[in-house]
Coordinates of C-alpha atoms in Angstrom, one line a residue:
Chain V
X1 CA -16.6 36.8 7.2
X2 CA -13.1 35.3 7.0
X3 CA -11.8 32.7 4.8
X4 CA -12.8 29.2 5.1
X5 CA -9.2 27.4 4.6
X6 CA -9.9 24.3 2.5
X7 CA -7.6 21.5 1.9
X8 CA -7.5 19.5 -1.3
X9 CA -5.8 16.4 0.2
X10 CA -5.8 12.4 -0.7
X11 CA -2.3 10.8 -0.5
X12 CA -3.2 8.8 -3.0
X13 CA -2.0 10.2 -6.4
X14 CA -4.1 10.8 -9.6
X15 CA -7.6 11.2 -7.7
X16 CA -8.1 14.6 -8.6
X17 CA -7.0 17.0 -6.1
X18 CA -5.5 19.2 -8.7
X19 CA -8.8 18.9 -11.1
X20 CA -11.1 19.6 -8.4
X21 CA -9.2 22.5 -6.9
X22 CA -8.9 24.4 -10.1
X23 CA -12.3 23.6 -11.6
X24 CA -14.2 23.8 -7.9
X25 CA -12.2 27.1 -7.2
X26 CA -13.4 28.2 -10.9
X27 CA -17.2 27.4 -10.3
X28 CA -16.9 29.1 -6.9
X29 CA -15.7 32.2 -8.4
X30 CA -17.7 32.3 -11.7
X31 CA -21.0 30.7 -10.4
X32 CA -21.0 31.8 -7.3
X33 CA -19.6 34.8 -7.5
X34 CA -17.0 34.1 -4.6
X35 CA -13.8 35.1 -4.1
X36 CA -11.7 32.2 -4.1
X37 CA -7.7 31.9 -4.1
X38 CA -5.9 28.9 -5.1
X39 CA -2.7 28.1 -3.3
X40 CA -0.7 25.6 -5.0
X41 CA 1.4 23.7 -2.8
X42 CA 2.5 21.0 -4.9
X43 CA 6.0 20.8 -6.4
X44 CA 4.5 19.5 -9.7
X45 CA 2.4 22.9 -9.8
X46 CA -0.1 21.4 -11.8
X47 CA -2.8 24.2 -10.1
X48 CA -0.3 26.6 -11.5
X49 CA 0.1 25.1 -15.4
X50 CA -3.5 24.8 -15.0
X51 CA -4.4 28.3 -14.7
X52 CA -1.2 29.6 -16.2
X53 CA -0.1 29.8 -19.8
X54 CA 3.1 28.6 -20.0
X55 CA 4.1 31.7 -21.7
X56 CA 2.8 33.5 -18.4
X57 CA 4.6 31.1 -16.1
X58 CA 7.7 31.6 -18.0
X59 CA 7.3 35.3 -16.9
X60 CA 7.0 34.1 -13.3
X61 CA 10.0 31.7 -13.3
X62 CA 13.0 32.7 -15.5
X63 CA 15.4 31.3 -14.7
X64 CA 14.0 27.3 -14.8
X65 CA 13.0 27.6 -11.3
X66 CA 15.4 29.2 -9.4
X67 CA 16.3 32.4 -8.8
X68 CA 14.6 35.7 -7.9
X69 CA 11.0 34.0 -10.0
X70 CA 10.2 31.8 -6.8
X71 CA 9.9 34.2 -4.3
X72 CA 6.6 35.3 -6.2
X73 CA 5.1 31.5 -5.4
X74 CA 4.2 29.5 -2.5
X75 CA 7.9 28.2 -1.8
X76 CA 9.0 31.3 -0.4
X77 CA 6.9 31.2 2.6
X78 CA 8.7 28.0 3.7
X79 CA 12.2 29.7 2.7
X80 CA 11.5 32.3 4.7
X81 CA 10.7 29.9 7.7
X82 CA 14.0 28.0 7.0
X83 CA 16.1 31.3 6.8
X84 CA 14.3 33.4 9.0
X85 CA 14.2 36.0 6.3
X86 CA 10.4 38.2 5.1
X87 CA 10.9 37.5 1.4
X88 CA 7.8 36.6 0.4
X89 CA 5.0 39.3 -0.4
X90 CA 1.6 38.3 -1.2
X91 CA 0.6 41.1 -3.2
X92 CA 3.4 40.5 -5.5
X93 CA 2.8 36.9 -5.3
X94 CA -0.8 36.2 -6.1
X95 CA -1.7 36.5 -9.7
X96 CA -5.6 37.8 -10.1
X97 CA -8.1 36.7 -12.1
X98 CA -6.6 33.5 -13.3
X99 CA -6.4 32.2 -16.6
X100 CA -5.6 35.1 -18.4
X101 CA -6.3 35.6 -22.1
X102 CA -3.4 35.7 -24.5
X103 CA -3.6 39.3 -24.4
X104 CA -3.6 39.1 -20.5
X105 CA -7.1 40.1 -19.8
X106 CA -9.0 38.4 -16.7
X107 CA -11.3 35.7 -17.4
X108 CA -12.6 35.2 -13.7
X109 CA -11.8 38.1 -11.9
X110 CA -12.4 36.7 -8.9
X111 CA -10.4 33.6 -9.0
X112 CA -6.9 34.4 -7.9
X113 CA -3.7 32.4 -7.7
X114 CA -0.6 31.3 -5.5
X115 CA 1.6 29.8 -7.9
X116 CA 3.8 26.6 -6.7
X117 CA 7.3 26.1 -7.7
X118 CA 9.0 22.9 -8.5
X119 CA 11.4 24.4 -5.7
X120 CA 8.6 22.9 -3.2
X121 CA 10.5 19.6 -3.3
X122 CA 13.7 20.9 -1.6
X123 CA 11.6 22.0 1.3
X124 CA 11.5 18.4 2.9
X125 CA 15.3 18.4 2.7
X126 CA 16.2 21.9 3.7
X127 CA 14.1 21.5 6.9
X128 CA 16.3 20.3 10.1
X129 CA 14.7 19.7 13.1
X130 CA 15.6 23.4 14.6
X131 CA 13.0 24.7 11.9
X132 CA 10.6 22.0 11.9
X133 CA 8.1 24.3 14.3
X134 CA 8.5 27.1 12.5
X135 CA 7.8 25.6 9.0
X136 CA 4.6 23.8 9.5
X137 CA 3.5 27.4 11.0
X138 CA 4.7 29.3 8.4
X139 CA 1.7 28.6 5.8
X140 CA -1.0 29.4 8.3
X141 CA 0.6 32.7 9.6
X142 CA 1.2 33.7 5.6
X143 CA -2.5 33.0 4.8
X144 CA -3.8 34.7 8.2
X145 CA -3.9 38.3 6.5
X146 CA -5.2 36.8 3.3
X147 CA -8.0 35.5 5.0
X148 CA -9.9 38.1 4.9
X149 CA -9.8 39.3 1.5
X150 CA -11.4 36.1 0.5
X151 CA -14.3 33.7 0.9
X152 CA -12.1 30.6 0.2
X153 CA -9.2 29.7 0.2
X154 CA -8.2 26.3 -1.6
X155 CA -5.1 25.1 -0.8
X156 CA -3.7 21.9 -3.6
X157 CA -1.7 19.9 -1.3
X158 CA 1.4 17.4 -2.4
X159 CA 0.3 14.0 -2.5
X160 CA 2.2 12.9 0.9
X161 CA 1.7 13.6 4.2
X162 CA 5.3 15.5 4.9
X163 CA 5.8 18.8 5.8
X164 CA 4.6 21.1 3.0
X165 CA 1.3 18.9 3.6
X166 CA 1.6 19.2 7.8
X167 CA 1.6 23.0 7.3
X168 CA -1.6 23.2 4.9
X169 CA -3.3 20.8 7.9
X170 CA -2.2 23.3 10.3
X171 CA -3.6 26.0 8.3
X172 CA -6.6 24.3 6.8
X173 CA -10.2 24.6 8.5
X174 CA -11.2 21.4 6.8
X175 CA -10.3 18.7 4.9
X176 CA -11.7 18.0 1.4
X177 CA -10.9 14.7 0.0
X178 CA -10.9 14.6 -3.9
X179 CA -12.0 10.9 -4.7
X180 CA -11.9 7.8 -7.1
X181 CA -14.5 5.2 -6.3
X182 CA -12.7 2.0 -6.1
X183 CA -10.4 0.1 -3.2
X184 CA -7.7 1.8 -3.6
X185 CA -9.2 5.1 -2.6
X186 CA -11.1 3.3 0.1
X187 CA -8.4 1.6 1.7
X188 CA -6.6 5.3 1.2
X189 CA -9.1 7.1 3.1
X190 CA -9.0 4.5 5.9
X191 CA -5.2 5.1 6.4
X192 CA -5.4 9.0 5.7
X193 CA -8.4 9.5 8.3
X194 CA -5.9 7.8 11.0
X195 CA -2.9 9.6 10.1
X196 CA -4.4 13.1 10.4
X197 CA -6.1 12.1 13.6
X198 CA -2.2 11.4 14.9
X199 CA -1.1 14.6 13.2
X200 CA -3.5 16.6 15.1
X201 CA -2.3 15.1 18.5
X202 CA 1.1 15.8 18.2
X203 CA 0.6 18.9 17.0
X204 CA -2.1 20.0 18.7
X205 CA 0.3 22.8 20.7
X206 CA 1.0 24.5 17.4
X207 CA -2.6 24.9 16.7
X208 CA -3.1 27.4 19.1
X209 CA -6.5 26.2 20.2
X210 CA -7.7 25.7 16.5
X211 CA -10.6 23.8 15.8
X212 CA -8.7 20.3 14.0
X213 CA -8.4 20.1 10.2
X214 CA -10.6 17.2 9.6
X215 CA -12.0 15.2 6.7
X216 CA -15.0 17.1 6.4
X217 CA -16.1 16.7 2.3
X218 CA -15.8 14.3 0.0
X219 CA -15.8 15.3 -4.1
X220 CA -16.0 12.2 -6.5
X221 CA -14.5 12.9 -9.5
X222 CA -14.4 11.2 -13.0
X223 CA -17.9 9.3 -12.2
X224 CA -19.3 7.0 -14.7
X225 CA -22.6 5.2 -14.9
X226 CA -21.8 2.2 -16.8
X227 CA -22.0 -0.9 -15.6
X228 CA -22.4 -1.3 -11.4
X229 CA -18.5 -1.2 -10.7
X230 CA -19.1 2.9 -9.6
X231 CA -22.5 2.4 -7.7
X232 CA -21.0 -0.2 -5.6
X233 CA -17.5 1.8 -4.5
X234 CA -19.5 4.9 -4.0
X235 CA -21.8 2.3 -1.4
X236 CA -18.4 1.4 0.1
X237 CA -17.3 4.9 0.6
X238 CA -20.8 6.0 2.5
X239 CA -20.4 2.9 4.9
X240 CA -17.0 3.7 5.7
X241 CA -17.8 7.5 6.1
X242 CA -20.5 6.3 8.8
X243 CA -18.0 4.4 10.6
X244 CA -15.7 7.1 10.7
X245 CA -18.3 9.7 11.6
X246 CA -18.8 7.0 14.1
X247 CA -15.0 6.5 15.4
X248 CA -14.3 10.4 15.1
X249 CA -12.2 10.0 12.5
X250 CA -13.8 12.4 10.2
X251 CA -15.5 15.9 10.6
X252 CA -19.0 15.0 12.1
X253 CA -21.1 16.5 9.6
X254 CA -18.6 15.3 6.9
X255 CA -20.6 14.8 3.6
X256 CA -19.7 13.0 -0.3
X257 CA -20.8 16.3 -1.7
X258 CA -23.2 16.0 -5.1
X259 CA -23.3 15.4 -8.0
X260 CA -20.4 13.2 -8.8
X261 CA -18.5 15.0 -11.4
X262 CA -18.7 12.5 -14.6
X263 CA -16.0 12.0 -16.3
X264 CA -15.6 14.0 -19.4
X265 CA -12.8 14.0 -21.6
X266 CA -13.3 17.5 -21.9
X267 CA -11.7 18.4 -18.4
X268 CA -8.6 16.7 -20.0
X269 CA -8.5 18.9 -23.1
X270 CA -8.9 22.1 -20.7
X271 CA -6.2 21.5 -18.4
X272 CA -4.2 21.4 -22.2
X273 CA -5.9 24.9 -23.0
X274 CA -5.0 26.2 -19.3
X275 CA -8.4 27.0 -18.8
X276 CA -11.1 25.6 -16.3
X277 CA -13.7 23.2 -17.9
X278 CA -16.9 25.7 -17.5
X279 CA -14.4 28.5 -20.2
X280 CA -13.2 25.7 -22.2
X281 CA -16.6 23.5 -22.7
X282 CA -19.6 25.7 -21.3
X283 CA -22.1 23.1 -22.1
X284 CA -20.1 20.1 -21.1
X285 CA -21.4 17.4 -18.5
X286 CA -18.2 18.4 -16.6
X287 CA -19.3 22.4 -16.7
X288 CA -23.2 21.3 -15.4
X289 CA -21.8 19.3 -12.5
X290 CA -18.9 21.2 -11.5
X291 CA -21.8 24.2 -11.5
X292 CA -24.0 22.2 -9.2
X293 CA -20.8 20.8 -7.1
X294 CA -20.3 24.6 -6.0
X295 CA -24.0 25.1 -5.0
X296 CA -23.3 22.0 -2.5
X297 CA -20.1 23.3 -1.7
X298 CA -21.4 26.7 -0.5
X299 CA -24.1 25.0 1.4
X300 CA -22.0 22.5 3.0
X301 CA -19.0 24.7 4.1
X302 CA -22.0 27.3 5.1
X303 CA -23.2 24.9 7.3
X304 CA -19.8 24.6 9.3
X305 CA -18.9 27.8 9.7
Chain Z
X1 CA -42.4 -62.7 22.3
X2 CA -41.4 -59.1 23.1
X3 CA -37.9 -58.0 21.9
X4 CA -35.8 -58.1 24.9
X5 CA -37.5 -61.9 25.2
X6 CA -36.3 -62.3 21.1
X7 CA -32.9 -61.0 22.2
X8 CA -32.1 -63.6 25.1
X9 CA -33.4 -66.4 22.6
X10 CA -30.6 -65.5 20.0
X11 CA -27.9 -65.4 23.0
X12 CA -28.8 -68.8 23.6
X13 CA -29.0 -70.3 19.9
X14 CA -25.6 -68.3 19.2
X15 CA -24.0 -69.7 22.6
X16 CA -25.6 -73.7 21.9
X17 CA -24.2 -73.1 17.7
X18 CA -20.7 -72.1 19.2
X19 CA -20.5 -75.2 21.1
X20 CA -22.5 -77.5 19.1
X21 CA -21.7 -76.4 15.5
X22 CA -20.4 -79.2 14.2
X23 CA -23.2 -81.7 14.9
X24 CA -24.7 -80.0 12.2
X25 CA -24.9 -82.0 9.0
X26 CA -26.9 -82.3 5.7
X27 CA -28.9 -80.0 3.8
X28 CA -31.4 -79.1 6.2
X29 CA -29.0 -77.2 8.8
X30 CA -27.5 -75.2 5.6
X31 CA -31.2 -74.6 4.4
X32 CA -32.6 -73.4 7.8
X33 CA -28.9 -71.5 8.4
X34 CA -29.3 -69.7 5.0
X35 CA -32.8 -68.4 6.0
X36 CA -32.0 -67.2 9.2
X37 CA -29.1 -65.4 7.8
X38 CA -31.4 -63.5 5.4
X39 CA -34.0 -62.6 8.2
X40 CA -30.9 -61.5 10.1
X41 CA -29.6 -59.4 7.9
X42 CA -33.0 -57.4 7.6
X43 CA -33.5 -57.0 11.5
X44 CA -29.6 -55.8 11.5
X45 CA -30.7 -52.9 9.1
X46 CA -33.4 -52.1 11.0
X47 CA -31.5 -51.9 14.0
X48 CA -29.3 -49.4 12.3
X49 CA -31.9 -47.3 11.2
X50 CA -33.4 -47.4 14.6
X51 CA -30.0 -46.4 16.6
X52 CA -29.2 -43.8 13.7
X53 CA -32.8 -41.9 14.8
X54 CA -31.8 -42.0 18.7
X55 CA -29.3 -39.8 18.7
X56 CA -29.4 -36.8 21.0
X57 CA -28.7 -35.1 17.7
X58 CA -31.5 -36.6 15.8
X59 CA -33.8 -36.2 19.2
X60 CA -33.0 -32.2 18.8
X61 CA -33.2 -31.9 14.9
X62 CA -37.2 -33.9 15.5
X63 CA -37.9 -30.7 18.3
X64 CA -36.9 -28.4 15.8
X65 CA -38.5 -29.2 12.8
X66 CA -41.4 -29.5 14.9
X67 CA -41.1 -26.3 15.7
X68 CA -39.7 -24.7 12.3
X69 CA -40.2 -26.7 9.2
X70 CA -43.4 -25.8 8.5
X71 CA -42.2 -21.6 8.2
X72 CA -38.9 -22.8 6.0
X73 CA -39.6 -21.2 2.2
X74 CA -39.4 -23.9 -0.8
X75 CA -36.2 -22.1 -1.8
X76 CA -34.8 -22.6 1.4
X77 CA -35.5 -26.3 1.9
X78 CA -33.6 -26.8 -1.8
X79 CA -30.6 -25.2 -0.6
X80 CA -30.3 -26.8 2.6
X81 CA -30.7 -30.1 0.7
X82 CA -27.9 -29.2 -1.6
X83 CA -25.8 -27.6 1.4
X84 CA -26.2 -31.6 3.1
X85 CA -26.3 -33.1 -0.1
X86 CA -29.2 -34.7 0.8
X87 CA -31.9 -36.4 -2.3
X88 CA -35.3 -35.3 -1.1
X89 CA -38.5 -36.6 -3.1
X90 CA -41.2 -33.9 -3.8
X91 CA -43.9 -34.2 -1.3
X92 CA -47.3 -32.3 -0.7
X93 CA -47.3 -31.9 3.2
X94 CA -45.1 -30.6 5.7
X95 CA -45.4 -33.5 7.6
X96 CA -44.3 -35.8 5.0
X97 CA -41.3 -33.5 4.3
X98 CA -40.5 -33.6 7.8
X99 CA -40.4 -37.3 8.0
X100 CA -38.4 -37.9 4.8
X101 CA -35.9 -35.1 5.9
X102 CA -35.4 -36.7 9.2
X103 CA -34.7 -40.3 7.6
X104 CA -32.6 -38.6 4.4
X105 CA -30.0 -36.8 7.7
X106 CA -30.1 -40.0 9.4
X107 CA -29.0 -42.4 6.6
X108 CA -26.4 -39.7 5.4
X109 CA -25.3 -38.9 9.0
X110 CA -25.5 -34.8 8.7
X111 CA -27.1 -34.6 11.7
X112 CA -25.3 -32.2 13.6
X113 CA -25.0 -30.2 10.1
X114 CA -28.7 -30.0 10.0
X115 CA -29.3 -29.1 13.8
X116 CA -27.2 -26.2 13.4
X117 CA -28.9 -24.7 10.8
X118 CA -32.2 -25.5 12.2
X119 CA -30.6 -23.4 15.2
X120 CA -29.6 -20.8 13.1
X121 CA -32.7 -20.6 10.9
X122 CA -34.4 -20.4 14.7
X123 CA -32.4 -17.6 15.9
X124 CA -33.3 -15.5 12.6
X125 CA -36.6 -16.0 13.5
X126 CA -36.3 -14.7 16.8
X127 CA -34.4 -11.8 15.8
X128 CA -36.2 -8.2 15.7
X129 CA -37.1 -7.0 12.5
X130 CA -34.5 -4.7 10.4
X131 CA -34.7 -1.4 10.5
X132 CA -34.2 0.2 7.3
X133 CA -35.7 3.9 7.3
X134 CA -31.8 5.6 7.1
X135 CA -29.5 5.1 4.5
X136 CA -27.3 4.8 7.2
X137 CA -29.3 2.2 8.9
X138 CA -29.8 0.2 5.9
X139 CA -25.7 0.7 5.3
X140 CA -25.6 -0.6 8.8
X141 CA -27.7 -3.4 7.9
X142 CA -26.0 -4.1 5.2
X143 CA -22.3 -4.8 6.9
X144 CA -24.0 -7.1 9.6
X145 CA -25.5 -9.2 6.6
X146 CA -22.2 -9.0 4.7
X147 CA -20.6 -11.0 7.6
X148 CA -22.2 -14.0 7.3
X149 CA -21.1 -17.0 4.5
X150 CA -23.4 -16.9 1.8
X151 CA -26.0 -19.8 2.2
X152 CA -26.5 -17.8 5.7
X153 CA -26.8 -14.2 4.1
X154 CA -29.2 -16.0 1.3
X155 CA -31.0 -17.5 4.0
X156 CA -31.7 -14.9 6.2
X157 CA -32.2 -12.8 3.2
X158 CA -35.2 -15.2 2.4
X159 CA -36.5 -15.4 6.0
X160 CA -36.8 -12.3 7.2
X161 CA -36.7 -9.4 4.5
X162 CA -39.2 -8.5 2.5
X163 CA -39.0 -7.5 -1.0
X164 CA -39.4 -4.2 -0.6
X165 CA -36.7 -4.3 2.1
X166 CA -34.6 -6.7 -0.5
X167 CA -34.9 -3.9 -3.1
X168 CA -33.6 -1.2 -0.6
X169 CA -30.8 -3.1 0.9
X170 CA -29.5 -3.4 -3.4
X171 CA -30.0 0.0 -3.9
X172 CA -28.0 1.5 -1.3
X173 CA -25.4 -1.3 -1.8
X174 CA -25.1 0.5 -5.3
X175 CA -27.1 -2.5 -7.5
X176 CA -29.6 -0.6 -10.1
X177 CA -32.7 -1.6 -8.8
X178 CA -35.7 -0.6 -11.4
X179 CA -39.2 -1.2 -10.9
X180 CA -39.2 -4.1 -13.5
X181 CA -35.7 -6.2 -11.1
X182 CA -37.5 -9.1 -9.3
X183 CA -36.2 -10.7 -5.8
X184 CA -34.9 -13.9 -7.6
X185 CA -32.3 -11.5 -10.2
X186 CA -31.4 -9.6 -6.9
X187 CA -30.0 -12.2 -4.7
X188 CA -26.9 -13.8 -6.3
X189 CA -25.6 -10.0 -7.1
X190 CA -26.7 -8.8 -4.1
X191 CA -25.2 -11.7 -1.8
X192 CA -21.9 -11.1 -3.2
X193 CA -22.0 -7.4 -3.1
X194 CA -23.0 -7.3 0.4
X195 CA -20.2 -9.6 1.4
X196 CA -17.5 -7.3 -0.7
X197 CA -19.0 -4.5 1.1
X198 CA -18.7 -6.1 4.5
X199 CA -14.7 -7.0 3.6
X200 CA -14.1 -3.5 2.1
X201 CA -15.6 -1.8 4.9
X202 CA -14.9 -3.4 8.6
X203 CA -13.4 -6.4 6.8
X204 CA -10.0 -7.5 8.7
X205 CA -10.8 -5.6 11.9
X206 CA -11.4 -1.9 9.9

């Protein structure tokens, strides 16, 4: 069965797109046994320092981000849109079983990586409006051939909505919306639930008769108990998901996925060891609920396919 | 004498005391005057109190009561007292409440206050019982309630939920709820969290 095409999208920042992405992805691969590739789409590659040691990235990138080391990431495919050149080669590209040990053995064979490249932030301003079409295409026709060499594919989107981000809609199945419970978020949804419903309708002749990428999950992400401030927002956020089940505006299965990933400083200290919470803390809260987030996850993206 | 016949009598005295005022000399006019003045003013607070009952307002808040007061909960009567800031004494039957409600809004003049929360508490009444099998009917529930100011969401939270229906609509507005949480600790939280979650959810036309 081909890839579903997942993307990690809020446009609000510091939600946990990136956190879920590489920790989900992680829990997928290890747990679940899938086979799950990470493409990392943000120009602050934080998917990619993640799972990469900076030692290993260095490899990847030498010459400080430009050069020949960024046709091996996830910029290249929009560079070759823009030029009209092939450049970009997956199987060079994608780095397998990410993290690596120091000595550069596997540690989840079957979680593989697209690395970004801080070069992702010139592709807003290198785009004119002759290569507008072809850009936001570009990402979907790259991952078409990858699709079925993998289960999932988990694409960390840019916290905006411009055209890096318009290509992963147009090459995304679903939506999954990494969330904080409080207004903000809520108000964020609101707004990002309406934008990608007009995103879909002017595109909707570049999709090629694909189903729309929708809001179709929600992950909650650094979750805490104390106090009722958390149990109330997380109220909020199921009454506006039944209005926008109601209004269209989301996927009409879409689901808040459980548990609610608690927060744990120990997701904190493993994005600083580049390695996903269950390698770095096995018996952490964070480890237990990112294990049982990819048992929902399967069932809930099984469920749509 | 009747009072229309008691009426025509004073026309005449006032008109013949226009005209005729000054004849009037020595103590016994002043002592006579004086009296009458007294007995006056006491038929001219009568009067009042007798005109302040006969509004149409005060004719409608009588049919209600009638109707209502008798199914308004202890807790509700305080806060519509406090809402019209109205001083009720205690009383043991309904139909002694009713009467010293009915003069309490006519000497403070709240009438049309209290009539349209009569009619309110009426149409509550009226209304079908929630449904509250879903979460998403009870989410439902809850942004109706949330609408409403909160002596109304109080109100109609003490009318026409149960407890069990109070606990439920907490719970899924994110309140811990455990079995030992009684109604009265609920409501003040759960007022205010069900108006938040009305304003954070369809709040300003969302």
């Amino acid at each position: 069965m081909p890839a579903q095409v997942l993307a990690f999208l809020n446009f609000k920042g510091g939600v946990g797109k990136t956190t879920s992405v590489v920790n989900l992805g992680a829990g997928l691969g290890y747990f679940k046994n899938k086979r799950v590739l990470v493409v990392d789409l943000d120009a602050q590659c934080n998917s990619t320092f993640w799972l990469l040691r900076p030692d290993h990235f260095a490899a990847l990138e030498p010459t400080e981000f430009e050069g020949a080391g960024s046709a091996r990431t996830s910029w290249q495919i929009f560079r070759d849109a823009v030029y009209g050149t092939s450049l970009f080669q997956p199987t060079q590209a994608i780095i397998r079983g990410v993290p690596r040990s120091e000595a550069g053995y596997e540690l989840i064979p079957n979680l593989h990586l697209l690395p970004g490249s801080l070069d992702l932030i010139d592709v807003d301003f290198e785009a004119d409006t002759k290569v507008v079409g072809r850009m936001r295409a570009a990402l979907r026709e790259a991952l078409e051939p990858l699709r079925a060499h993998y289960d999932y594919i988990l694409l960390d989107c840019p916290p905006h909505l411009h055209y890096v981000t318009q290509s992963a809609l147009l090459a995304a199945d679903h939506v999954v919306l990494p969330y904080n419970p409080d207004y903000l978020s809520l108000s964020g949804l609101y707004t990002l639930s309406q934008l990608l419903d007009r995103i879909d309708v002017v595109f909707a002749q570049q999709r090629a008769g694909q189903r729309r990428a929708n809001i179709a999950a929600v992950v909650i992400c650094r979750h805490q108990l104390v106090g009722r401030a958390y149990g109330t927002a997380i109220a909020e956020l199921k009454s506006r998901l039944d209005l926008l089940r109601h209004h269209r505006l989301v996927h009409p299965q879409c689901a808040l996925l459980e548990p609610y990933v608690r927060h744990d400083v120990s997701v904190a200290e493993a994005a600083s060891e580049h390695l996903p919470v269950l390698l770095h803390r096995p018996n952490s809260n964070a480890t237990i609920d990112y294990k049982l987030l990819s048992n929902a996850f399967v069932a809930h993206f099984n469920s749509l396919r | 004498m009747s009072y229309p016949e008691l009426a025509q009598r004073l026309q005449a005295v006032a008109t013949q005391l226009a005209r005729h005022a000054a004849a009037l000399k020595g103590p016994e006019p002043a002592r006579v005057a004086a009296a009458l003045g007294t007995q006056l003013s006491k038929l001219e607070k009568l009067l009042a109190a007798g005109a302040s009952h006969d509004t149409p307002e005060m004719r409608r808040l009588g049919d209600l009561l009638t109707e209502w007061s008798a199914e308004v909960p202890a807790n509700a009567w305080a806060a519509l007292a406090k809402q019209l800031a109205l001083k009720l004494p205690k009383t043991a039957s309904a139909a002694a409440r009713q009467e010293k409600f009915l003069e309490a809004v006519a000497k403070s003049g709240n009438a049309a206050a209290a009539v349209a929360w009569f009619e309110h508490f009426a149409l509550l009444k009226r209304r079908p019982v929630a449904v509250l099998e879903t979460e998403e009917e009870t989410r439902a529930e809850i942004r109706r309630l949330g609408a409403g100011t909160p002596e109304q969401i109080e109100l109609e939270l003490e009318t026409s939920f149960s407890d069990a229906q109070v606990r439920a609509l907490a719970a899924a507005a994110g309140l811990r709820v455990t079995p030992k949480t009684t109604r009265k600790k609920l409501l003040p939280d759960l007022v205010h969290y069900l108006r938040r979650h009305h304003l954070n959810t369809v709040g300003a036309g969302r």
